[in-house]
Short mmCIF file of C-alpha atoms in Angstrom, two decimals:
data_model
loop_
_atom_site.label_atom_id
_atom_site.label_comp_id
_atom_site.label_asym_id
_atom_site.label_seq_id
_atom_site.Cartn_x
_atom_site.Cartn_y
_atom_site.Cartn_z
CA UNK A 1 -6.90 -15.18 -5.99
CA UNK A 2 -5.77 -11.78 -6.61
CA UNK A 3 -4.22 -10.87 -9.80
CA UNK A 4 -4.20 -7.24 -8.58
CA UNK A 5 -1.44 -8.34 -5.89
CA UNK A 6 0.85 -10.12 -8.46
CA UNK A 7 0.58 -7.03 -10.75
CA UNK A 8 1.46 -4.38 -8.05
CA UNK A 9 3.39 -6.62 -6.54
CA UNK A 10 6.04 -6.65 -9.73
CA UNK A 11 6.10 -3.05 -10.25
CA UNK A 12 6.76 -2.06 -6.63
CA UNK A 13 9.27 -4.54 -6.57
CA UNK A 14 10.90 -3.23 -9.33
CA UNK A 15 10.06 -6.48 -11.85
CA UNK A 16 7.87 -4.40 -14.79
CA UNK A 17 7.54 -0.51 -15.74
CA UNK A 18 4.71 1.31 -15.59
CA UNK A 19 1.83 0.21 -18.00
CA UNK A 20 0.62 3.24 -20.33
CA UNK A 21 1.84 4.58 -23.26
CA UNK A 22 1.63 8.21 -24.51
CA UNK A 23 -1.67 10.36 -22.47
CA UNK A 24 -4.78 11.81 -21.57
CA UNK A 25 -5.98 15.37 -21.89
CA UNK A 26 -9.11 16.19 -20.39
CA UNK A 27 -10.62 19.52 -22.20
CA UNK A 28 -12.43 22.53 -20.40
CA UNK A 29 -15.51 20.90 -21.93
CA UNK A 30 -15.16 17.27 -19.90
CA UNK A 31 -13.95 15.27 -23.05
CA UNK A 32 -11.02 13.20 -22.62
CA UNK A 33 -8.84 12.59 -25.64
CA UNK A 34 -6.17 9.91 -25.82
CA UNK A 35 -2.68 11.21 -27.37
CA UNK A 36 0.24 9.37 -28.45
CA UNK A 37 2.29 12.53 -28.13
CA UNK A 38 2.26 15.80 -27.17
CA UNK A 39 3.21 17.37 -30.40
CA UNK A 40 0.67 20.10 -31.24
CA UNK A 41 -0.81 20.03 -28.07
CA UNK A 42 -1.85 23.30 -26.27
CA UNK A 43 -2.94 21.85 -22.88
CA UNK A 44 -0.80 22.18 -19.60
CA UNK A 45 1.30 19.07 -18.65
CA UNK A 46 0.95 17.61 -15.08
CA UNK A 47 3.36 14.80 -14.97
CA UNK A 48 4.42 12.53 -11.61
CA UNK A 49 7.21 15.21 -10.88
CA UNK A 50 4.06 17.94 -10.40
CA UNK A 51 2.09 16.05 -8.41
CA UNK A 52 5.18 14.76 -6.04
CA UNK A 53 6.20 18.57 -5.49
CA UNK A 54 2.26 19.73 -4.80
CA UNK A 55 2.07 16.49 -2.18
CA UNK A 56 5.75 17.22 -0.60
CA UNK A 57 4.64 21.11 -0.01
CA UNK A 58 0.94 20.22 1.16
CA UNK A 59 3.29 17.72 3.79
CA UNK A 60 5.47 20.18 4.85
CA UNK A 61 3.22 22.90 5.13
CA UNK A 62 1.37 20.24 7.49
CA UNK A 63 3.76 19.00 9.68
CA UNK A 64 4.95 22.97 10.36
CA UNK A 65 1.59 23.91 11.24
CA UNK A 66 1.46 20.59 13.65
CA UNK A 67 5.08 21.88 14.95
CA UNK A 68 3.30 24.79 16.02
CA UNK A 69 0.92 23.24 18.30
CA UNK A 70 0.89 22.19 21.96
CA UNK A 71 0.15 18.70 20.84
CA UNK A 72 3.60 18.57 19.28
CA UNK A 73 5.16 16.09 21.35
CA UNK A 74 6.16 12.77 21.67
CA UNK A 75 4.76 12.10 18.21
CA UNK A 76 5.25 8.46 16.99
CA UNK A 77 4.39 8.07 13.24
CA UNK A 78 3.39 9.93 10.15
CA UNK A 79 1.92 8.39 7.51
CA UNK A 80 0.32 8.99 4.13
CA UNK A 81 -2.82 7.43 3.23
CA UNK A 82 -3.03 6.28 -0.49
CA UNK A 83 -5.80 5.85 -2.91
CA UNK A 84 -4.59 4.88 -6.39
CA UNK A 85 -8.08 3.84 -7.35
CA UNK A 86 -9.86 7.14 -6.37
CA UNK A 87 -6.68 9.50 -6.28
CA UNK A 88 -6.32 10.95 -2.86
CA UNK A 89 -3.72 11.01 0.07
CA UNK A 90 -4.47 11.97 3.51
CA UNK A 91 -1.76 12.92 5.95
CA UNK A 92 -2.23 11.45 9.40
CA UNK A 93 -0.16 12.10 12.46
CA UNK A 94 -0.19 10.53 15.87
CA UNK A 95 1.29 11.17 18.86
CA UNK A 96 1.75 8.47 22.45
CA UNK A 97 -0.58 10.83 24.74
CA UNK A 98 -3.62 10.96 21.68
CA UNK A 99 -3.24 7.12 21.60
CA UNK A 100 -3.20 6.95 25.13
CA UNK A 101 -6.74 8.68 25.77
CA UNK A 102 -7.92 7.07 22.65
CA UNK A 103 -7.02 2.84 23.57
CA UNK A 104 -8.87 4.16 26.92
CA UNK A 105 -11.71 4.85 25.60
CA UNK A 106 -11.44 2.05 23.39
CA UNK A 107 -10.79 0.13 26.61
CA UNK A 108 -13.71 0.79 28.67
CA UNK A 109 -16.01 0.14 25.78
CA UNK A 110 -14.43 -3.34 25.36
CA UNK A 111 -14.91 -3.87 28.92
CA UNK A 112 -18.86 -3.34 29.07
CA UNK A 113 -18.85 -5.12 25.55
CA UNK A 114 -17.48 -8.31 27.38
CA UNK A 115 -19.50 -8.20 30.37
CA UNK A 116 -22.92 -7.77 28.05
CA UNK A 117 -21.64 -10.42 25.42
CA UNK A 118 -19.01 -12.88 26.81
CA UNK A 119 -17.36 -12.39 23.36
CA UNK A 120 -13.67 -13.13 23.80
CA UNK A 121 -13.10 -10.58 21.00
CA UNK A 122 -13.81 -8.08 23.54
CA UNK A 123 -11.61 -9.50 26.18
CA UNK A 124 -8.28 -7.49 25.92
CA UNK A 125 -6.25 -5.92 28.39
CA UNK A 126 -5.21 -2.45 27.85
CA UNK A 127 -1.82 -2.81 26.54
CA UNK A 128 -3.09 -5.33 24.05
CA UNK A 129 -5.63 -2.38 23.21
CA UNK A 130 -3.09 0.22 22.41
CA UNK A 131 -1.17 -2.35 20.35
CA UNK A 132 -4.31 -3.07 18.22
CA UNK A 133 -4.87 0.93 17.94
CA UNK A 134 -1.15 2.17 18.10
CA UNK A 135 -1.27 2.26 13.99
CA UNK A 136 -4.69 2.13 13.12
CA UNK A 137 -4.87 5.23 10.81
CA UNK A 138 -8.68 5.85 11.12
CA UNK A 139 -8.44 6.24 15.16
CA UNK A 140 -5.40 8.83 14.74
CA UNK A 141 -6.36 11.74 16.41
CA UNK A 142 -4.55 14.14 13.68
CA UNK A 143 -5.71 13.27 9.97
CA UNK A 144 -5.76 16.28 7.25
CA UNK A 145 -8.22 14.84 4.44
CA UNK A 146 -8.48 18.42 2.51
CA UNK A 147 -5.89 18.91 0.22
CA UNK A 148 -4.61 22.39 -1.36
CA UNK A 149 -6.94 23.74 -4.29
CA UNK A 150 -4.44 22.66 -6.84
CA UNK A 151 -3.77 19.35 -5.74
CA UNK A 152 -7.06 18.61 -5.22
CA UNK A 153 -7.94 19.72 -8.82
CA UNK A 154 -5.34 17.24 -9.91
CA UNK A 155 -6.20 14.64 -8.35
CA UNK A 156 -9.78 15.38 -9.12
CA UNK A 157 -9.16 14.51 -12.82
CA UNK A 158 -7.43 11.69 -12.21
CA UNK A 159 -10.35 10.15 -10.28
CA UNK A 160 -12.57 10.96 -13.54
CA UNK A 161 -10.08 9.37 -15.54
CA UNK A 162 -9.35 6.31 -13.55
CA UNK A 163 -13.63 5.53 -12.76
CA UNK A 164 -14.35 6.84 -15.87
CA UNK A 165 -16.81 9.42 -14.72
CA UNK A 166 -16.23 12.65 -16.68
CA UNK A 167 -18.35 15.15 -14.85
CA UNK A 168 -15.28 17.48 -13.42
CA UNK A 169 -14.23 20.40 -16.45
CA UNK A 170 -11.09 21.96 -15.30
CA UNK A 171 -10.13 25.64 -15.79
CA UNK A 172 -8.02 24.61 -18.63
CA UNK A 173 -6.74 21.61 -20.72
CA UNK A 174 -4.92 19.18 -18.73
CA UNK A 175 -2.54 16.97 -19.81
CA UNK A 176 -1.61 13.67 -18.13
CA UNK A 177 0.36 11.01 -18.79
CA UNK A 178 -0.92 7.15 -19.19
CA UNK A 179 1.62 5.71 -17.01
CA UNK A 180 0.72 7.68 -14.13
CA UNK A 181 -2.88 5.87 -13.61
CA UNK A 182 -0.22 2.48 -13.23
CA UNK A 183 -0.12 3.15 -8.77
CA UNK A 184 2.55 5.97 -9.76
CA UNK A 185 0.68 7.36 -7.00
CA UNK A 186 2.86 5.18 -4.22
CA UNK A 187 6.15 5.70 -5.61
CA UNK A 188 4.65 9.48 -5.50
CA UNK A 189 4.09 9.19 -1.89
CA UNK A 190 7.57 7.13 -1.02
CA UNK A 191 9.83 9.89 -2.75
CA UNK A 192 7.77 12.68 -0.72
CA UNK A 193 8.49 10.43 2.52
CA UNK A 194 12.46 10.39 1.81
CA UNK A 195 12.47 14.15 0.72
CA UNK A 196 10.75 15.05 4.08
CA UNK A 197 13.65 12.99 5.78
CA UNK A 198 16.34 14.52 3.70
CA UNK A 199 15.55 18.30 3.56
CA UNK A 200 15.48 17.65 8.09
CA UNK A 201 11.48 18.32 8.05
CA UNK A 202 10.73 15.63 10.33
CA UNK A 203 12.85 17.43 12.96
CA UNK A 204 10.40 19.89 13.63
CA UNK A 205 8.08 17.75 15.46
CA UNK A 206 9.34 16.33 18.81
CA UNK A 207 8.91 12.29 18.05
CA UNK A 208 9.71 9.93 20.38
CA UNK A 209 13.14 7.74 19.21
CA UNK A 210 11.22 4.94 16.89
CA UNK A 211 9.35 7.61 15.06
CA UNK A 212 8.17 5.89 11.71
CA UNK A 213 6.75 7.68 8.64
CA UNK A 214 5.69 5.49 5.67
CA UNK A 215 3.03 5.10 2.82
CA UNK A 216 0.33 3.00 3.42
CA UNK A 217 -2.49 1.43 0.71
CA UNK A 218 -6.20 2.00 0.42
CA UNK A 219 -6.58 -0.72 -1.97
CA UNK A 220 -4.90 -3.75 -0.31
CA UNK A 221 -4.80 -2.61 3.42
CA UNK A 222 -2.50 -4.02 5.84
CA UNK A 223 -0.86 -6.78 3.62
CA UNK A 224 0.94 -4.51 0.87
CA UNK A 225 0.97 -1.32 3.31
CA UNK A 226 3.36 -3.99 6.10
CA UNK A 227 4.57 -6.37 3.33
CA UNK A 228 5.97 -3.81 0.86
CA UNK A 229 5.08 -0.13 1.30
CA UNK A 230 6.57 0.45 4.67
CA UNK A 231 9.52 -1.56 4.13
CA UNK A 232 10.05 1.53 1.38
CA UNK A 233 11.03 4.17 3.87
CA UNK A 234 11.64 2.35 7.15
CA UNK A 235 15.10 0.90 8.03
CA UNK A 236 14.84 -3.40 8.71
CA UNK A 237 15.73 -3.34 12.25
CA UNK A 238 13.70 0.15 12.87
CA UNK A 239 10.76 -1.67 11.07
CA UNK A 240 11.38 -5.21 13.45
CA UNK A 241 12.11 -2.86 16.18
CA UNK A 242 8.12 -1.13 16.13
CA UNK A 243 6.20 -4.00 14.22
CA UNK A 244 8.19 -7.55 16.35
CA UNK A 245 5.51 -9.33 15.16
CA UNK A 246 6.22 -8.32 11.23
CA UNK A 247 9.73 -10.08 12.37
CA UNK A 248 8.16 -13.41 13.46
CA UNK A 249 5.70 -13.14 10.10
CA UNK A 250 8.65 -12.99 8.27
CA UNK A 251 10.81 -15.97 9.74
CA UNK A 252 8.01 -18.12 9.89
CA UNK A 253 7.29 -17.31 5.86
CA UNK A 254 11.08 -17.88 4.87
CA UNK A 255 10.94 -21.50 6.85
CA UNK A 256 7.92 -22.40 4.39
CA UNK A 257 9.89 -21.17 1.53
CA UNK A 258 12.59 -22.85 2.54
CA UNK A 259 10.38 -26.78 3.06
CA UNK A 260 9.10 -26.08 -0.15
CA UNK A 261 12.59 -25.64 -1.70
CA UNK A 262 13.19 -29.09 -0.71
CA UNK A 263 10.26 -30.38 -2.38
CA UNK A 264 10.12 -31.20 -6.49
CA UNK A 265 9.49 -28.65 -8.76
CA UNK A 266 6.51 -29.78 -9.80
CA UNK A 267 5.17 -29.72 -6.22
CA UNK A 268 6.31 -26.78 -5.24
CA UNK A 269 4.62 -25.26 -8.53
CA UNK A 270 1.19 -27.25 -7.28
CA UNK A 271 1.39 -25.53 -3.68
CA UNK A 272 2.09 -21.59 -4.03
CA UNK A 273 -0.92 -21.49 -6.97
CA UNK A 274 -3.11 -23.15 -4.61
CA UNK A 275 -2.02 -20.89 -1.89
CA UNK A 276 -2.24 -18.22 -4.05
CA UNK A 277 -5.74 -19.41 -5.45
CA UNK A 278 -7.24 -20.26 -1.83
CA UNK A 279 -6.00 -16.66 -0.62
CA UNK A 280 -9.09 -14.49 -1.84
CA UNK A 281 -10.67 -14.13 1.24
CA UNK A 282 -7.12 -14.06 3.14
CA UNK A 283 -8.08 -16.00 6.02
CA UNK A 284 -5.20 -17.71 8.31
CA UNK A 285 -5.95 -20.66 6.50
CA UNK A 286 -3.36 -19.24 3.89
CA UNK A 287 -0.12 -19.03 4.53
CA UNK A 288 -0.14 -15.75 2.60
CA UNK A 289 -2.25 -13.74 4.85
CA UNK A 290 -1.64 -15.52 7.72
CA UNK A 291 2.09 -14.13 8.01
CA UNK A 292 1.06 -11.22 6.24
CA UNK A 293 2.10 -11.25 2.55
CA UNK A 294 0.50 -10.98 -0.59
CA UNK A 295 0.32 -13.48 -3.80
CA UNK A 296 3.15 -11.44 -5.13
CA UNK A 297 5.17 -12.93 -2.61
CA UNK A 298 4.33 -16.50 -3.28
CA UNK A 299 4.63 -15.71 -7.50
CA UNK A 300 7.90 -14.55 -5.97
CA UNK A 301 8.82 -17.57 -5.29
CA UNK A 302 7.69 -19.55 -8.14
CA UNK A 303 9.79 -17.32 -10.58
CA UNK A 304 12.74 -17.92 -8.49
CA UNK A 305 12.52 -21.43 -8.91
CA UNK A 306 14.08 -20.44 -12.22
CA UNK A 307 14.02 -22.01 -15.86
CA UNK A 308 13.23 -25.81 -14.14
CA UNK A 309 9.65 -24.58 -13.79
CA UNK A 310 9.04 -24.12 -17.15
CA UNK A 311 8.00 -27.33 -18.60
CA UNK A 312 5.51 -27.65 -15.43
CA UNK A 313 3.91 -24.36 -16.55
CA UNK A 314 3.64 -25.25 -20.19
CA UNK A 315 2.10 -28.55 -19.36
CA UNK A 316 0.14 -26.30 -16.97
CA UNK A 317 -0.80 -24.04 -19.94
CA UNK A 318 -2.38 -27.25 -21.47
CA UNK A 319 -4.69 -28.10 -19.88
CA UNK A 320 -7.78 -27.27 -21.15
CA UNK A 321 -10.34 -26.64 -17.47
CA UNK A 322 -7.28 -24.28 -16.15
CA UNK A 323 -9.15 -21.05 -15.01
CA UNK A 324 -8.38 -17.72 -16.58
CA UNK A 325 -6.60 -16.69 -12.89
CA UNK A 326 -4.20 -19.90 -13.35
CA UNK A 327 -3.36 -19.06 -16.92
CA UNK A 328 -2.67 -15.52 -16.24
CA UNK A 329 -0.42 -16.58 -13.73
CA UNK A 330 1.41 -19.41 -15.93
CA UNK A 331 2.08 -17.48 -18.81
CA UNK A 332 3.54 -14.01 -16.56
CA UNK A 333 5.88 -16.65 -15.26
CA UNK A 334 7.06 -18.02 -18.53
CA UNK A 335 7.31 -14.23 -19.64
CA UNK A 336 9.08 -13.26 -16.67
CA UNK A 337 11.61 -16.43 -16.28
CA UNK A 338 12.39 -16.45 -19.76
CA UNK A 339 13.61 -12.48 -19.39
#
């Protein structure tokens, strides 16, 4: 069960604001001190806004210098990678001819693989080898890790903030605000994406016509990244138009929403928290993972049952072997039904 998803989940989706009130300022010394306000404070502010304009110049500044190469063509995606845990983004770039040389040698691995083994795991063609590679961030052949100094010194205290390991002291007092430790980092990372779209930078590199640039998530992989996060800055029919299969997840997802619809309340309340219980180790099992969702999206569809779940969850609420998941669960959907 993953509490994590259902929390995200809502604030990507626009259902809660960012947790944290007032901020942090880490000292030249390595103390950090909790504010409620910044009155009488001396230290220099870096809010979202700083950190959004430091990542949209570090992006731009990339994808000129990429412009500029002889491997600037036919370039297929751009994406940035996003650690809200550790506070980092790295750029990666891809273009058909890298993937190409890379699902070869990909390819002929697999092939001696099968032949020693007899594992069917191994036993792909190489077409269904470039589809398993063609967005596979870590096999990219263009990935820029290093970030500028001052970004990097940013996001350097925000990874002592958010592990609570104060062993950085920055060149002066920083000041940083509470809500930005609340995955501010993604919506960071989605505004940069549409600013590189609207101020034309995209058009310098010579992409092939379903060029896709998105955000994807360190934390929850493939299921929020495809789910959620790409959704963000790709168009619907671009996004079923590169990922079909993302298509038939979601068809065959909306006909389970809609059998359970048909079903009682109380039954329909009884299946999405076991799905959403059974779904830790998101197997295919799970109707969750299996078409590529998170819990978010089956809490989704518990608090659209409306007010008529509400004296199932209370009942719920009652019951006194109900696991602290469960009953984190039951009472976010009272709070959020009864809104």
């Amino acid at each position: 069960m993953s509490l994590y998803d259902i929390h995200v989940g809502k604030l990507l989706n626009g259902k809660r604001k960012f947790d944290g009130h007032g901020y942090y300022m880490y000292t030249t010394e390595g103390e950090l001190i909790e504010l409620n306000d910044l009155q009488g404070s001396t230290g220099v502010v870096v809010d979202a806004r700083k950190i959004e304009d430091l990542l949209f110049q570090h992006c731009t500044e990339t994808i000129n210098k990429f412009a500029n190469t002889d491997e600037n063509k036919r370039v297929y995606v751009f994406s940035i990678y996003t650690d809200v845990t550790h506070g980092s983004f790295i750029i990666y770039i891809n273009t058909e001819e890298a993937l190409e040389k890379t699902a070869n040698r990909y390819y002929e691995n697999y092939k001696k693989k099968f032949i020693e083994t007899n594992d069917s795991f191994y036993d792909c063609s190489f077409e269904q080898t470039k589809i398993i590679l063609r967005f596979s961030e870590g096999d990219f052949d263009f990935s820029y890790e290093d970030m500028p100094d001052q970004l990097n010194d940013i996001m350097s205290l925000y990874y002592c903030i958010s592990l609570k390991e104060l062993n950085y002291s920055p060149e002066q007092d920083t000041i940083i605000p509470k809500n930005i430790m609340d995955h501010q980092l993604y919506f960071i990372g989605i505004n940069v994406i549409k600013r590189l779209f609207e101020f034309g930078y995209f058009q310098n590199l010579k992409s092939t016509d379903d060029f896709v640039a998105y955000v994807s998530s360190a934390e929850s992989g493939d299921y929020l990244t495809y789910s959620t996060l790409m959704r963000k800055t790709i168009g619907l029919d671009t996004f079923y138009l590169v990922f079909p299969e993302e298509k038939v997840n979601d068809e065959e997802f909306l006909k389970i929403v809609q059998r359970q619809k048909s079903k009682s309340v109380k039954e329909q309340l009884e299946f999405w928290l076991s799905q959403i219980k059974s779904n830790k180790w998101r197997t295919d099992d799970n109707v969750i993972s299996k078409y590529c969702k998170t819990d978010y999206h089956a809490y989704e569809c518990l608090v659209n049952i409306g007010s008529g779940l509400l004296p199932y969850v209370t009942e719920r609420l009652n019951e006194s072997d109900l696991s602290e998941e469960e009953r984190y669960i039951c009472e976010e959907l009272l709070h959020d039904i009864n809104i």
